[in-house]
PDB file of C-alpha atoms in Angstrom:
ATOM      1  CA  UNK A 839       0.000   0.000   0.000  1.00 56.00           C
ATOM      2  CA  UNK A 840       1.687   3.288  -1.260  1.00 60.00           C
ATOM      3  CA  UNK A 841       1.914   5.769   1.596  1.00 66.00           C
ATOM      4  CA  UNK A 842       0.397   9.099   0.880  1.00 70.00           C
ATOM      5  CA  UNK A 843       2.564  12.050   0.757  1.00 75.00           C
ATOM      6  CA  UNK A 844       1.712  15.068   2.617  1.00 74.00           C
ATOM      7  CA  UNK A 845       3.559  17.873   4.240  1.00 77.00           C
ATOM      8  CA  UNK A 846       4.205  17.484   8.728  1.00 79.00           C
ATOM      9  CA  UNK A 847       1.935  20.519   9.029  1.00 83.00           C
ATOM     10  CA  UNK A 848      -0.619  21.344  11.857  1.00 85.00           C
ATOM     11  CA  UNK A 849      -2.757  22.251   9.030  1.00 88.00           C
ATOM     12  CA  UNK A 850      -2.122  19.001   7.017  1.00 89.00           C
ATOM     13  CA  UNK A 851      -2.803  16.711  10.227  1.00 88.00           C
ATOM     14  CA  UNK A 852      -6.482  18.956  10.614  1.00 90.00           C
ATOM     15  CA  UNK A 853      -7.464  17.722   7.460  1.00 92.00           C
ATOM     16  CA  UNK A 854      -5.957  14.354   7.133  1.00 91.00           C
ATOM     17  CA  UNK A 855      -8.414  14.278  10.373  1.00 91.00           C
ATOM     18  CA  UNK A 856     -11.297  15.631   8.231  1.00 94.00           C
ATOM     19  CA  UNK A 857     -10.805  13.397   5.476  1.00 92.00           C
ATOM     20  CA  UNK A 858     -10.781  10.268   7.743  1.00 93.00           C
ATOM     21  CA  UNK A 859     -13.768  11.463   9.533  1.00 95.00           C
ATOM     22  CA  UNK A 860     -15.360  11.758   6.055  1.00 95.00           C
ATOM     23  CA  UNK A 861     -14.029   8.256   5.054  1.00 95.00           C
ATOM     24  CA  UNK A 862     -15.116   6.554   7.908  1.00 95.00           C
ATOM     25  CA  UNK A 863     -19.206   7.828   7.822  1.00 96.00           C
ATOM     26  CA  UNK A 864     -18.848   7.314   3.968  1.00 94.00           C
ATOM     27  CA  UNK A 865     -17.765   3.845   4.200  1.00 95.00           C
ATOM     28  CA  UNK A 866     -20.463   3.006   7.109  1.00 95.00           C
ATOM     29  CA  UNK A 867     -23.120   4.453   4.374  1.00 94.00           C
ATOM     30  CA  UNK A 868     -21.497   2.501   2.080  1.00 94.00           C
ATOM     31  CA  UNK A 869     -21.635  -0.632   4.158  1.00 94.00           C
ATOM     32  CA  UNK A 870     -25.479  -0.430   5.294  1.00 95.00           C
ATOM     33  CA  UNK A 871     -26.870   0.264   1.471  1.00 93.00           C
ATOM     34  CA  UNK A 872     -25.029  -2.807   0.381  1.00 94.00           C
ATOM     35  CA  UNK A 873     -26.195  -5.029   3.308  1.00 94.00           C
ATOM     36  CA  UNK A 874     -29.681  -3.323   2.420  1.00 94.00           C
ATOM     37  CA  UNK A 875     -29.322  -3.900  -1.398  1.00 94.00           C
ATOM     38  CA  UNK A 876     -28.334  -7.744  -1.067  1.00 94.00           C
ATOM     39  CA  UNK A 877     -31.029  -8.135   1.592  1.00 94.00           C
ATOM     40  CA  UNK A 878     -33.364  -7.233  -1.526  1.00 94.00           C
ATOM     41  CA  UNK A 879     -31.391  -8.732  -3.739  1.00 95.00           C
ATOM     42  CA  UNK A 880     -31.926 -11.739  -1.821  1.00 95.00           C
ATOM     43  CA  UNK A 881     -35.705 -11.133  -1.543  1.00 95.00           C
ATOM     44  CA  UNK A 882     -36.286 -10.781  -5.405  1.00 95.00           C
ATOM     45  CA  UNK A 883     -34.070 -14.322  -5.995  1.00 95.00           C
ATOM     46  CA  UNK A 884     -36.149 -16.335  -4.050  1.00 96.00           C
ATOM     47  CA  UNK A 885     -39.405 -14.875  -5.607  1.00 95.00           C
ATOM     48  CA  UNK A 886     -37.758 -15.379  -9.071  1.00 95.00           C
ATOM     49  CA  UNK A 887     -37.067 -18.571  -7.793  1.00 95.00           C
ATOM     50  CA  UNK A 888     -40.649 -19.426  -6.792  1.00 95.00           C
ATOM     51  CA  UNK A 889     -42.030 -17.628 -10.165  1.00 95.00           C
ATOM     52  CA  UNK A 890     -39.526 -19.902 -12.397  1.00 94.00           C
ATOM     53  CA  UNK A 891     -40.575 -23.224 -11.427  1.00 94.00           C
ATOM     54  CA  UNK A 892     -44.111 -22.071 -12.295  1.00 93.00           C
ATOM     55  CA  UNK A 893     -43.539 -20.540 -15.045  1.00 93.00           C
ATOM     56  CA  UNK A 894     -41.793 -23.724 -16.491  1.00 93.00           C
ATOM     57  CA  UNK A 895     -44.508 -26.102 -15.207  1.00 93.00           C
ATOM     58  CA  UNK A 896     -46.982 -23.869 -16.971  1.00 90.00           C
ATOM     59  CA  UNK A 897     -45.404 -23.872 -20.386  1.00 90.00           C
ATOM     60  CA  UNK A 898     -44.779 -27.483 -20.576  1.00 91.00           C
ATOM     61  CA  UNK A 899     -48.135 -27.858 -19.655  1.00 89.00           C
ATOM     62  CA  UNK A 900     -49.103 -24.929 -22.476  1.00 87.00           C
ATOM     63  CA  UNK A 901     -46.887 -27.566 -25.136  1.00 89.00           C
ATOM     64  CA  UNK A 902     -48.711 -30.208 -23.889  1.00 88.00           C
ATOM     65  CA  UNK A 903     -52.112 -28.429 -24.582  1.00 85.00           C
ATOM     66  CA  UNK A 904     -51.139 -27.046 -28.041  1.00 81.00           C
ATOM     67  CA  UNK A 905     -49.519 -30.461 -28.664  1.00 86.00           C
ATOM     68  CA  UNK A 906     -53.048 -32.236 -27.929  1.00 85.00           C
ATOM     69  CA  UNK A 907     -54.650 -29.452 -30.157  1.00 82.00           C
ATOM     70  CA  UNK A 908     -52.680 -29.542 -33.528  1.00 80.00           C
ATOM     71  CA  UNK A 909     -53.563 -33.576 -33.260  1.00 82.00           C
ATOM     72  CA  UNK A 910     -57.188 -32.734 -33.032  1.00 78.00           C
ATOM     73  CA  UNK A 911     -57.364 -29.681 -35.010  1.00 76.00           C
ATOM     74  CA  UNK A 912     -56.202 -29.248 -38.945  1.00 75.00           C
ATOM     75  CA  UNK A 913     -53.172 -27.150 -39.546  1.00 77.00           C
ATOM     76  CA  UNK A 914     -55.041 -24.823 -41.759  1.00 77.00           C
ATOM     77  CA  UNK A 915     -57.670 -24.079 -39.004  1.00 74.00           C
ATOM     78  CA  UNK A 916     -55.028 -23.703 -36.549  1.00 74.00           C
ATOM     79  CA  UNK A 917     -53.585 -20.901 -38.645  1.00 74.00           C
ATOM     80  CA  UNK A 918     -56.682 -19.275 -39.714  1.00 70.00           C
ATOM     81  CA  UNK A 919     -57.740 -18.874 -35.917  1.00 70.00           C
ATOM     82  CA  UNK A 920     -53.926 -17.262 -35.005  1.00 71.00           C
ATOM     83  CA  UNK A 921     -52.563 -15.615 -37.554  1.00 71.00           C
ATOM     84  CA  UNK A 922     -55.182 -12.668 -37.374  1.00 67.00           C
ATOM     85  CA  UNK A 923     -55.943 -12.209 -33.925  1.00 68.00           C
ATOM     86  CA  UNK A 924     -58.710  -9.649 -32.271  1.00 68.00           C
ATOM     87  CA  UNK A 925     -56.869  -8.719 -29.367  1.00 71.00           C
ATOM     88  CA  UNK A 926     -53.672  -7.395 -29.309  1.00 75.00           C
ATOM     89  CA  UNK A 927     -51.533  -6.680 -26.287  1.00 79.00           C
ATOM     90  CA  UNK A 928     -48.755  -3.679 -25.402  1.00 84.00           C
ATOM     91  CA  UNK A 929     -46.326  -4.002 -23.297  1.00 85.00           C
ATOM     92  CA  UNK A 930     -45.619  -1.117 -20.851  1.00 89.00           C
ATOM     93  CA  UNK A 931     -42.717  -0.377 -19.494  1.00 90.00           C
ATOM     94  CA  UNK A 932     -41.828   2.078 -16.532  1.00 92.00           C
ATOM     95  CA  UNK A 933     -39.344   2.333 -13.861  1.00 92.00           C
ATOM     96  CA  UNK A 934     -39.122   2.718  -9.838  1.00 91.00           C
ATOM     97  CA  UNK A 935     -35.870   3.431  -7.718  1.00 91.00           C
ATOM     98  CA  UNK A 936     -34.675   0.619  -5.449  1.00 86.00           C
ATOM     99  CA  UNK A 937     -32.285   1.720  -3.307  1.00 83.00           C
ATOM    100  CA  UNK A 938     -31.064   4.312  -6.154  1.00 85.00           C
ATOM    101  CA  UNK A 939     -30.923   1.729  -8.398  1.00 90.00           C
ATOM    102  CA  UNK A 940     -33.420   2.517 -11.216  1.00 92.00           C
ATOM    103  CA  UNK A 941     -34.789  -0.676 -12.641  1.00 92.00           C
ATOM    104  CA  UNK A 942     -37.505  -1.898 -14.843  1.00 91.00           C
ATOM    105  CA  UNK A 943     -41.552  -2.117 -14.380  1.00 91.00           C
ATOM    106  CA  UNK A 944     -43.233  -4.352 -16.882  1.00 90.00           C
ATOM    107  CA  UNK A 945     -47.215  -4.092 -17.329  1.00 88.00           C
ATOM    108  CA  UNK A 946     -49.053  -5.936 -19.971  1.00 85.00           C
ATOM    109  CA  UNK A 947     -52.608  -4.449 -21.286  1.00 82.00           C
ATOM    110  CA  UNK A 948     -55.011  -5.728 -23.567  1.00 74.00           C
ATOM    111  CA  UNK A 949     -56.810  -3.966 -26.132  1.00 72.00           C
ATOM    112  CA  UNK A 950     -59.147  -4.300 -28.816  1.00 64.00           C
ATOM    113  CA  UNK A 951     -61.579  -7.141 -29.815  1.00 60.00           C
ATOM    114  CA  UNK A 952     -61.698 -10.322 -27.420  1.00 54.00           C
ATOM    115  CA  UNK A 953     -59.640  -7.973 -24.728  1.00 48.00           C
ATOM    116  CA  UNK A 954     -61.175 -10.101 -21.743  1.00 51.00           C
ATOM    117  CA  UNK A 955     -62.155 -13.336 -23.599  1.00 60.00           C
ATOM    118  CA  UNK A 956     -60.684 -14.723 -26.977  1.00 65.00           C
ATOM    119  CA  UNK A 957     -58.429 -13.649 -29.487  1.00 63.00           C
ATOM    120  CA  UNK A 958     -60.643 -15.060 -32.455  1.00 62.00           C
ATOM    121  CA  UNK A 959     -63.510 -16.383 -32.828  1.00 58.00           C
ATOM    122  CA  UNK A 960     -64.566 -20.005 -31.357  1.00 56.00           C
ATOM    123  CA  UNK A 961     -66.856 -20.852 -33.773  1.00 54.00           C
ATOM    124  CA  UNK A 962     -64.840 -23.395 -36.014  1.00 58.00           C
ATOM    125  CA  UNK A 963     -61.750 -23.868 -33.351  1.00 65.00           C
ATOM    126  CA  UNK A 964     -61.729 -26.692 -31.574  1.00 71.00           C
ATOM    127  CA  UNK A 965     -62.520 -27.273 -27.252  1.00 73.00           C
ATOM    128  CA  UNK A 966     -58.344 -28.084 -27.040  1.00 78.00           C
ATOM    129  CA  UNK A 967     -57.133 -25.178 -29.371  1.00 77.00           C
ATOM    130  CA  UNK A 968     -59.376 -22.918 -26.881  1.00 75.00           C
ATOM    131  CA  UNK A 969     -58.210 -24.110 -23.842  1.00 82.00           C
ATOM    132  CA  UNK A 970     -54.323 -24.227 -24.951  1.00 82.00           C
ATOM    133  CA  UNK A 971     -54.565 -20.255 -25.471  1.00 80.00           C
ATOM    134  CA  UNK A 972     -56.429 -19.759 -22.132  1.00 82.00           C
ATOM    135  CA  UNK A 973     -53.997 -21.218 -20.944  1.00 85.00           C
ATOM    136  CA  UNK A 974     -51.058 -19.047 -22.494  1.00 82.00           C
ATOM    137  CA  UNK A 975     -52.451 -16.121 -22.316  1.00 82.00           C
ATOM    138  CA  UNK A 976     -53.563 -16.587 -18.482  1.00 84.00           C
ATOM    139  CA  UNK A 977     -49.356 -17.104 -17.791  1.00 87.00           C
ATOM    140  CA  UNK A 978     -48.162 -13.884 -19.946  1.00 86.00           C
ATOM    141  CA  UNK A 979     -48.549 -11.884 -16.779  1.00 89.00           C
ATOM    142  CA  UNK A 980     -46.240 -14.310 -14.828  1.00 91.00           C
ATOM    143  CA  UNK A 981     -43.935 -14.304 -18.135  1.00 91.00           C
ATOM    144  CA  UNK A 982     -43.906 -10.326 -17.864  1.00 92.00           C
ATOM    145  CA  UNK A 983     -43.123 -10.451 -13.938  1.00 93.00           C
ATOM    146  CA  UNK A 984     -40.753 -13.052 -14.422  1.00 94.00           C
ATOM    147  CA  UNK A 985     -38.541 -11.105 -16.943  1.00 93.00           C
ATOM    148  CA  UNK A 986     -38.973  -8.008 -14.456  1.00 94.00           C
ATOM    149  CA  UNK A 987     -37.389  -9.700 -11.667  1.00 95.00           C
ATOM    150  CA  UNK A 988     -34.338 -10.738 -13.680  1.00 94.00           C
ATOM    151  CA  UNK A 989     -33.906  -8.278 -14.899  1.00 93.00           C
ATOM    152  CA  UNK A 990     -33.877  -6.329 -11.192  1.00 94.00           C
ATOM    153  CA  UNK A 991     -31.780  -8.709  -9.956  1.00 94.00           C
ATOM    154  CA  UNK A 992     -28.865  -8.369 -12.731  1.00 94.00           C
ATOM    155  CA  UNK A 993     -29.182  -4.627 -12.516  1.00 94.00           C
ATOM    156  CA  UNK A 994     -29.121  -5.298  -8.445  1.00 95.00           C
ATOM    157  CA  UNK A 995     -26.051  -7.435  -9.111  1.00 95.00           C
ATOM    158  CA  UNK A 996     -24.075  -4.803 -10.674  1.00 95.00           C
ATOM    159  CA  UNK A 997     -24.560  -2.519  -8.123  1.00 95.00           C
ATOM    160  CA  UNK A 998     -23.965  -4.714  -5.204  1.00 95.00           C
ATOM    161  CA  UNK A 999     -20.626  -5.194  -7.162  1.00 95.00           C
ATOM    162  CA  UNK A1000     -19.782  -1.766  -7.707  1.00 94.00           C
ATOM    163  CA  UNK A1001     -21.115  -0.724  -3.869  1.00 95.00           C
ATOM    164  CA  UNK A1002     -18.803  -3.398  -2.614  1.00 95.00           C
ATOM    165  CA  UNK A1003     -15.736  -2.383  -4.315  1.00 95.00           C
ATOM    166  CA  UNK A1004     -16.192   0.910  -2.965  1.00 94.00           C
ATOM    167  CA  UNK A1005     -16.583  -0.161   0.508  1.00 95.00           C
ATOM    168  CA  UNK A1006     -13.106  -2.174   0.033  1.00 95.00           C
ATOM    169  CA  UNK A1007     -11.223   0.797  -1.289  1.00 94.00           C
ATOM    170  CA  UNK A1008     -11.885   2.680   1.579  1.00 94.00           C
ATOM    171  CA  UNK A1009     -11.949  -0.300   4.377  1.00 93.00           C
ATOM    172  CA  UNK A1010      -8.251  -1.570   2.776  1.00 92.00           C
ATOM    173  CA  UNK A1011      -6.907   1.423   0.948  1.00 91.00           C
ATOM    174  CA  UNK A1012      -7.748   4.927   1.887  1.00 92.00           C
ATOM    175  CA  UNK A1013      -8.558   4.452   5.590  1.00 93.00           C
ATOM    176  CA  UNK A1014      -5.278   3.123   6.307  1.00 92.00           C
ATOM    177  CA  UNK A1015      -3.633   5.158   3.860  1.00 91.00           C
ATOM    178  CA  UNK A1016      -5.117   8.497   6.090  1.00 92.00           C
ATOM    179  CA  UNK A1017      -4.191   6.816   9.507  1.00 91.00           C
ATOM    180  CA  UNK A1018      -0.633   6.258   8.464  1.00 90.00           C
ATOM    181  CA  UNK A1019       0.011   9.822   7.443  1.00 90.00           C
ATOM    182  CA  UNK A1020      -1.954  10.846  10.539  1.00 91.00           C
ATOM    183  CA  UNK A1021       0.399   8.630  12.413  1.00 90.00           C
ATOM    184  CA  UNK A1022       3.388   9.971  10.791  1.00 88.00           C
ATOM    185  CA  UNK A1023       2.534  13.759  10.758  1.00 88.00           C
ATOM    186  CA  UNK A1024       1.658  13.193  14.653  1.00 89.00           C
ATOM    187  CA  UNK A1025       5.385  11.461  15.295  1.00 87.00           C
ATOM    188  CA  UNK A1026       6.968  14.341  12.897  1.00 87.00           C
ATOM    189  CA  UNK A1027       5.259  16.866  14.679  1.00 85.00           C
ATOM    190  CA  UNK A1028       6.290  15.727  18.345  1.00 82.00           C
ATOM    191  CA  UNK A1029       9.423  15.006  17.447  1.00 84.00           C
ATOM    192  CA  UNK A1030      10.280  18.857  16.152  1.00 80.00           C
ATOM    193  CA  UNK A1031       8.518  19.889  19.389  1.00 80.00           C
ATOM    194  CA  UNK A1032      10.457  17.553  21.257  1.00 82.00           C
ATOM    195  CA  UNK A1033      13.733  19.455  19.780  1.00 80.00           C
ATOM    196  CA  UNK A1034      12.103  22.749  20.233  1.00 80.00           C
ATOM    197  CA  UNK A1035      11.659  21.662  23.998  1.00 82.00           C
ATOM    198  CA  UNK A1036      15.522  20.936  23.860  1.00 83.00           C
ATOM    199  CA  UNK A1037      16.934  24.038  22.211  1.00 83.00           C
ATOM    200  CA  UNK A1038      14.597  26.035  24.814  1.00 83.00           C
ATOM    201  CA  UNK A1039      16.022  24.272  27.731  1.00 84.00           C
ATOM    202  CA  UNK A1040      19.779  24.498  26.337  1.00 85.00           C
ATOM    203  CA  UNK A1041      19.293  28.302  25.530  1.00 82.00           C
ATOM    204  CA  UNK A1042      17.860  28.764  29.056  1.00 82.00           C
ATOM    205  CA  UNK A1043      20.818  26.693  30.845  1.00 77.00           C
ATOM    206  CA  UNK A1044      22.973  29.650  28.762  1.00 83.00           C
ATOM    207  CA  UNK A1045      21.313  32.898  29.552  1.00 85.00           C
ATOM    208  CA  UNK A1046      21.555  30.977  33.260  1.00 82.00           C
ATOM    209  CA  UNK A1047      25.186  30.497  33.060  1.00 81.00           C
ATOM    210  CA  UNK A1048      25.329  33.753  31.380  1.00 79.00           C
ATOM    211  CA  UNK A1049      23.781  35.603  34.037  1.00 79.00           C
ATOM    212  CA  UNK A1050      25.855  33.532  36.794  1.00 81.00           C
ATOM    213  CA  UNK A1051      29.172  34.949  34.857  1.00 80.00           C
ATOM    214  CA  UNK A1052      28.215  38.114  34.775  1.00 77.00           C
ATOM    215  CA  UNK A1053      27.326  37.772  38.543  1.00 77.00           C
ATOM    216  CA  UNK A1054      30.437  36.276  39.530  1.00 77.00           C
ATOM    217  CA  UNK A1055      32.366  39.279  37.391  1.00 76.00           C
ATOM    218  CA  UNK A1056      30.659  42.031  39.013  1.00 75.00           C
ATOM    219  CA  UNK A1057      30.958  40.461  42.219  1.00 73.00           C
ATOM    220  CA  UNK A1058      34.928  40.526  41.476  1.00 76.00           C
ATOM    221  CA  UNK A1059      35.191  43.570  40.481  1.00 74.00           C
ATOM    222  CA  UNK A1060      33.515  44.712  43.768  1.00 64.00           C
TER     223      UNK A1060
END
């Protein structure tokens, strides 16, 4: 660890002082928003977790259902009943802060035809065609949330990364690097007084001897 270097000045040691001060409360701020961020971090993993496993069960199940469907339904009335739908969906996307980490909101909508029913009509479709896209479209808001929290957790990620590096350099690198000069300047700075105490006390012991010279010469020329 390179040493900083600073001039042995009263001045310097003040605010080496400040700047440790500083370090220290900035590093304890540091400390509790990344225990606070991974404690979130933490929160949304086990959610994603949770909404993972369902989300897989639910699409094999969704292949299963569009599996039984094209073997009960023709090909050409499959594609006649999807490839024009009624209903169409949009995606909204926002944000919210989390710990001043600004990260995605996802919210589907439904609009026109069929919004809250069908996207086509059931007419010529068959019972398993039906229920296989009740099915997928009753998991697209778990899809949506599920690509939310990801994506919250990565972002998260980073800046549990980037918080933690910043607690380090100033736990392991500027810290000590501020307490060592503070150390030296504080050595440096009793040492000179400690010689400044010594020249005092030898220039004293001078004008004394001085003085007891002069005494003694008066007293023989009396």
């Amino acid at each position: 660890m390179a040493e900083l270097r600073v001039n042995p000045t009263r001045m310097e040691l003040k605010n080496l002082k400040n700047k440790l001060a500083t370090a220290r409360r900035g590093h304890k701020l540091l400390k509790d928003k990344c225990d606070e961020l991974m404690r979130r971090f933490l929160d949304i993993v086990r959610e994603n977790k949770a909404l993972r496993t369902k989300v897989e069960a639910s699409l094999a199940s969704v292949h299963r259902s569009f599996a039984t469907a094209s073997a009960v339904t023709s090909s050409r009335s499959m594609r006649e009943a999807l490839v024009l739908p009624t209903r169409s969906t949009e995606l909204k996307v926002g944000t919210q802060n989390l710990m001043s980490v600004v990260v995605p909101t996802f919210s589907l909508t439904a609009t026109g035809e069929g919004a809250h029913d069908m996207p086509y009509g059931v007419a010529f479709t068959s019972g398993e065609l039906d229920a296989a896209v009740r099915e997928l479209s009753a998991m697209a808001d778990n899809l949506v949330r599920l690509a939310e929290l990801e994506k919250s957790a990565q972002m998260l990620a980073q800046e549990i990364e980037r918080t933690r590096r910043r607690v380090n350099a100033l736990e392991y690198i500027m810290i000590p690097r501020y307490e060592v000069a503070i150390k030296s300047i504080t050595m440096k700075l009793d040492e000179n007084e400690r010689g400044n105490t010594t020249r005092l006390m030898k220039v004293k012991d001078m004008m004394l001897e001085a003085a007891l010279e002069a005494k003694r010469a008066a007293d023989a020329q009396a």
